[in-house]
Structure formats: C-alpha cells, structure tokens
PDB file of C-alpha atoms in Angstrom:
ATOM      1  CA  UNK A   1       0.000   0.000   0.000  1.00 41.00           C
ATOM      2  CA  UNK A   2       1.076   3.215  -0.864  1.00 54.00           C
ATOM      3  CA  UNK A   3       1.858   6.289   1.636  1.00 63.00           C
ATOM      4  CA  UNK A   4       1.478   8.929  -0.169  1.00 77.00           C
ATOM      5  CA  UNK A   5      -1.725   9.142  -3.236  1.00 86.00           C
ATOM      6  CA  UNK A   6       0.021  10.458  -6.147  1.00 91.00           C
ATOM      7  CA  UNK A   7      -0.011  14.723  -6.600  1.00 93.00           C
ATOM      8  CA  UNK A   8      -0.840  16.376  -9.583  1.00 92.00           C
ATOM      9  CA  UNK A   9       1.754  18.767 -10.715  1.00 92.00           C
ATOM     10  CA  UNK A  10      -0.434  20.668 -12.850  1.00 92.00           C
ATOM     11  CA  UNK A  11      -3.636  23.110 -11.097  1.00 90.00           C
ATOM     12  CA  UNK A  12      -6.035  22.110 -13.874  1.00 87.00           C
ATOM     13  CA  UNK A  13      -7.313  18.554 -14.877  1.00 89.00           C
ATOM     14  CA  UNK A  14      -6.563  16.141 -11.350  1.00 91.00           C
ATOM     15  CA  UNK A  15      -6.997  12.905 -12.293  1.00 92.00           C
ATOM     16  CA  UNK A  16     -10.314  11.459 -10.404  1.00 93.00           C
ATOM     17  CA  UNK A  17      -7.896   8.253  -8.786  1.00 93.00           C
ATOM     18  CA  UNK A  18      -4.362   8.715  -9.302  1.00 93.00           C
ATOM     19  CA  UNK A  19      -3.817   5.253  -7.325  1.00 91.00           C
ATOM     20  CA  UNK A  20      -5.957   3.827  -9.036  1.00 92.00           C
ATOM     21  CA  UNK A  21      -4.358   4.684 -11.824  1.00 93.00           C
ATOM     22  CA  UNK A  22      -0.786   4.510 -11.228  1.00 93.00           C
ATOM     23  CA  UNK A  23      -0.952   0.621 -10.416  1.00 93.00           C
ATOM     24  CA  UNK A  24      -2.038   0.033 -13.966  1.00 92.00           C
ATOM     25  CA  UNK A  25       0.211   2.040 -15.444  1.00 94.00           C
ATOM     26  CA  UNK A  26       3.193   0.907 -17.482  1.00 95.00           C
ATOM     27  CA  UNK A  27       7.427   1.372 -17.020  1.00 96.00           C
ATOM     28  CA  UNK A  28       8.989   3.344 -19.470  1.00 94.00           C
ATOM     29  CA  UNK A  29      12.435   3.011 -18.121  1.00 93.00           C
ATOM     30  CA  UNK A  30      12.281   5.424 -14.427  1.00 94.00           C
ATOM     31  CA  UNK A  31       9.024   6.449 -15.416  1.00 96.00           C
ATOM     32  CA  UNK A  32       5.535   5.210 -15.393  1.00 96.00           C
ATOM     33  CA  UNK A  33       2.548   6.039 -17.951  1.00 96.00           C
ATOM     34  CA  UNK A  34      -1.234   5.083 -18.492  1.00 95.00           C
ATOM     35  CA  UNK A  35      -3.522   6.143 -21.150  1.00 94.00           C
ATOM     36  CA  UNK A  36      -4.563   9.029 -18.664  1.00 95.00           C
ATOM     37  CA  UNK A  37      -1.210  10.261 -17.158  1.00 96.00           C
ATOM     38  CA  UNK A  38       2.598   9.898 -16.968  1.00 96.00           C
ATOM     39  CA  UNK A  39       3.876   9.407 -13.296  1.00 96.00           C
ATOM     40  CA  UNK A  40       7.169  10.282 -11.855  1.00 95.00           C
ATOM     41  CA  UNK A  41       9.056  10.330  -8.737  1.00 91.00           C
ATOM     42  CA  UNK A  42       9.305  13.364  -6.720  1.00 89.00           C
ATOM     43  CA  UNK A  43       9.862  14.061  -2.415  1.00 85.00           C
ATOM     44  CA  UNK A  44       7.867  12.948  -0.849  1.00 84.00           C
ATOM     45  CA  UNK A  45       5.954  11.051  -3.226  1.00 86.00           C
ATOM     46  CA  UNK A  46       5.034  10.479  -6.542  1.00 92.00           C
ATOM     47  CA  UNK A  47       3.875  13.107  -8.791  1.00 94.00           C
ATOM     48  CA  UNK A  48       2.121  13.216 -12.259  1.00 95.00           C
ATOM     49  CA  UNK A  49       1.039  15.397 -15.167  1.00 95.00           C
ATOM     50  CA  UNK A  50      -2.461  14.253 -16.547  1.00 95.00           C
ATOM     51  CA  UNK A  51      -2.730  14.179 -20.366  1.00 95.00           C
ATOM     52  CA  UNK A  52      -5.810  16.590 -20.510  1.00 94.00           C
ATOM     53  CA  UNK A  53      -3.594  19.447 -19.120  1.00 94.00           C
ATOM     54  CA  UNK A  54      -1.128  19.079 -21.526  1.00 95.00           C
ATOM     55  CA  UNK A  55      -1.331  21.774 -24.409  1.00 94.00           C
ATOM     56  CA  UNK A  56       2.061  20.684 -26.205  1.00 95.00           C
ATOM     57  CA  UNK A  57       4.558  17.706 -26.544  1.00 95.00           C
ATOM     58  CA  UNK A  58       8.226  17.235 -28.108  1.00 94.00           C
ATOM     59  CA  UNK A  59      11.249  14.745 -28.118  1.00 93.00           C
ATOM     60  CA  UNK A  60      14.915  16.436 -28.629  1.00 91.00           C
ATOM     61  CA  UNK A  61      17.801  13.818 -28.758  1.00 88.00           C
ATOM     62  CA  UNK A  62      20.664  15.598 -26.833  1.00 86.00           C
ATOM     63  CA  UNK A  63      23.369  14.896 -24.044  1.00 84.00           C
ATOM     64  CA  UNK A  64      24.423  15.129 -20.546  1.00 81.00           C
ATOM     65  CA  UNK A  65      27.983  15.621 -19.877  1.00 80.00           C
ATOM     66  CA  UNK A  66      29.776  13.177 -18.039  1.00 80.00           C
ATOM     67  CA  UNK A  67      33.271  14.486 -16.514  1.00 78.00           C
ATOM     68  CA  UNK A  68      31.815  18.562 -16.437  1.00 71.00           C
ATOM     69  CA  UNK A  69      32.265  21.340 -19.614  1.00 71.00           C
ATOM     70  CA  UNK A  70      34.767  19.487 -21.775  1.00 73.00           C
ATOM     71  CA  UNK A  71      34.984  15.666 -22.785  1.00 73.00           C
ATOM     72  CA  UNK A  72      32.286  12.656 -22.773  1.00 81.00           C
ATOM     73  CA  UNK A  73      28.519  12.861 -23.069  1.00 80.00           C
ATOM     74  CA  UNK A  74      25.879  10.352 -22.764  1.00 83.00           C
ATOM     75  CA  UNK A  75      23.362  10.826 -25.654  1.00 86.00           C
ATOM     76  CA  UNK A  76      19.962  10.693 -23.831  1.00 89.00           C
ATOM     77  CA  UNK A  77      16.178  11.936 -25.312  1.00 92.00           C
ATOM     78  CA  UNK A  78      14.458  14.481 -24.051  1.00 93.00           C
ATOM     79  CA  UNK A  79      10.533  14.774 -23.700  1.00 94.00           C
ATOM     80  CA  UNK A  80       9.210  18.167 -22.833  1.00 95.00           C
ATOM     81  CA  UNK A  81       5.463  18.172 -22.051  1.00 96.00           C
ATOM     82  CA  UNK A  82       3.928  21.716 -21.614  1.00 96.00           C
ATOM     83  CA  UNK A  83       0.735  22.058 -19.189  1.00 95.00           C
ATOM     84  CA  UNK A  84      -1.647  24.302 -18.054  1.00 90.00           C
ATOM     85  CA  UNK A  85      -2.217  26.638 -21.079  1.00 86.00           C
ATOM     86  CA  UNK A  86       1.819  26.309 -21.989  1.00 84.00           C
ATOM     87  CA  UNK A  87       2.444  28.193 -19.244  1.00 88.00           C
ATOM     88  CA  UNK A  88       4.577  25.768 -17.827  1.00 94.00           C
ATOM     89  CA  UNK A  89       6.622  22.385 -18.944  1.00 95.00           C
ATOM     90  CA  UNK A  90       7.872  19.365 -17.359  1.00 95.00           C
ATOM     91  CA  UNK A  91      11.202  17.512 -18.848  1.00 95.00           C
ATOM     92  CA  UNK A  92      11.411  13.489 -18.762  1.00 95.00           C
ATOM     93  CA  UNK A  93      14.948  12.231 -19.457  1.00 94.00           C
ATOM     94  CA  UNK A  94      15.318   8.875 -21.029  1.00 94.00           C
ATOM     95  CA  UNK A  95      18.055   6.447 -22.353  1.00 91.00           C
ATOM     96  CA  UNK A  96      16.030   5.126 -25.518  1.00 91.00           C
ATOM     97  CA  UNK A  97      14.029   7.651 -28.221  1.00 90.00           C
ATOM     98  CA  UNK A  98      12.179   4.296 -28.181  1.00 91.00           C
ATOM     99  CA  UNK A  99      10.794   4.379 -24.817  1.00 93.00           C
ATOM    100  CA  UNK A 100      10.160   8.530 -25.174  1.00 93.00           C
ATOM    101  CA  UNK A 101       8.352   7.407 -28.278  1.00 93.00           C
ATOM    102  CA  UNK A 102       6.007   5.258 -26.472  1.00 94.00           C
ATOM    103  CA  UNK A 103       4.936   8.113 -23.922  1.00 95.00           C
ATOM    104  CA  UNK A 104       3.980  10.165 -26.344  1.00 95.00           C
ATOM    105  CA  UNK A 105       2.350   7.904 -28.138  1.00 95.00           C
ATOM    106  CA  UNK A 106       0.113   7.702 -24.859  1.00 95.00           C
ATOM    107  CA  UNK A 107      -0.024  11.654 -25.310  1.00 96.00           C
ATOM    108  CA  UNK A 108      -0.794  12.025 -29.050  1.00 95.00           C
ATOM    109  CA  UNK A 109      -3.667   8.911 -28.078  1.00 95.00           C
ATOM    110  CA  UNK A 110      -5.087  10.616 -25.576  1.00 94.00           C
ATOM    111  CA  UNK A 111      -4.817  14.085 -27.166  1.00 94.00           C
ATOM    112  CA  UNK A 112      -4.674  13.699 -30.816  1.00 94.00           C
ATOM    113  CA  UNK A 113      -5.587  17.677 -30.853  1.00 95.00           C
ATOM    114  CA  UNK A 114      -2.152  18.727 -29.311  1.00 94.00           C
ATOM    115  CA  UNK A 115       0.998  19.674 -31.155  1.00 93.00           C
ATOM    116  CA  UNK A 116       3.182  16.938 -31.162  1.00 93.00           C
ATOM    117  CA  UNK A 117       7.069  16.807 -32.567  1.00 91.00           C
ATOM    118  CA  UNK A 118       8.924  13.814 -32.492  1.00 87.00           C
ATOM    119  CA  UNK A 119      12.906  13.606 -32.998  1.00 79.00           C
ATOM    120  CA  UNK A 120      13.638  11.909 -36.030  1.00 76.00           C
ATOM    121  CA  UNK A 121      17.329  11.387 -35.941  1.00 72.00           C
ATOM    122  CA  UNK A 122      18.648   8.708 -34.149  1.00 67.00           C
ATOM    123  CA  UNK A 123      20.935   9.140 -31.280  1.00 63.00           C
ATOM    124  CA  UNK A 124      24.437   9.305 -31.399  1.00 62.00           C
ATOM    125  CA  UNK A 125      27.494   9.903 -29.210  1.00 56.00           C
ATOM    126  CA  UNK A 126      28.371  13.338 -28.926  1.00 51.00           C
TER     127      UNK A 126
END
C-alpha cells in the first residue's frame, strides 16, 4: 500500500484516482505512464502530469555531460510536455528515443488535438 496518493503537478485537470491509476500504469524506463497520465518520482511522493492538461509535446535527442564542460557525453532523449495553457513544462529524461516514443504515443492517443514533434534522428554519441 502506498503512503502517499500520487499529486498532480499541474492546477487544472486532477486525475479522479491517481492510485488507481498509477498501479495500472506501465514502465517506461524510471518512469511510469497510463492512457490518462505519466507518473514520476518526486519528495515525498510520486507526482504526475495528466494528459488533458497538456497543451504541447516534443522529443529532442541531446546529451548530458559526463566528466563537467569538456569531454564525454551520454546521448539521452528528451521529452518536454507543456501544461496548463503552456504556461509551464515538465522535462522526462530517457536512455532510448524508443521508450520517449512510447509516452507520447500515450499523449498524441489521448490528445490527438495537441501539437506533437517527435525527434527523427537517431541518437548518437556526442
């Protein structure tokens, strides 16, 4: 049993039962998504951004330096997801476009009226 029921990050569109939810929601590497909402964790809980708040989506390969300014990166894929009128965003970092992809395929499913960009290039060391 959980401690803590799940907070909405964004003020508009709660999610009826985010528990509820949340257990049938799948792993997309540290995250977890349904068809309503992607999940993610945050002190002291577990936070999440319902897909009817959302007003934009994108995926951006890029990189996250490994040994400070100069030297080795890690190539990762960034999903942005902008809520509550654009007003604000929310970034999920993940190892695979692949698993990004399937998020927002949950997104662009449950909001097919939403701008949605996708990265087409695959990722590569910087």
């Amino acid at each position: 049993m959980a401690i803590f029921t799940p907070k909405s990050l964004a003020k508009s569109h709660p999610l009826e039962n985010p528990a509820g939810d949340y257990k049938s929601a799948r792993k997309a590497e540290q995250y977890r998504f349904s068809e309503n909402a992607i999940y993610f964790p945050a002190f002291p809980g577990t936070q999440y951004l319902s897909f009817t708040s959302l007003t934009r989506a994108l995926t951006r390969n890029t990189s996250l330096p490994l040994t400070g300014c100069c030297g080795k990166a890690l190539p990762v894929t960034r999903l942005r997801l902008y809520y509550d009128g654009g007003e604000f965003y929310q970034d999920f970092t993940f190892e695979k476009l692949a698993n990004a992809n399937q998020v927002l395929d949950a997104v662009a499913a449950a909001r097919p009226e939403i701008p949605i960009q996708r990265e087409e290039r695959g990722q590569s060391a910087i």
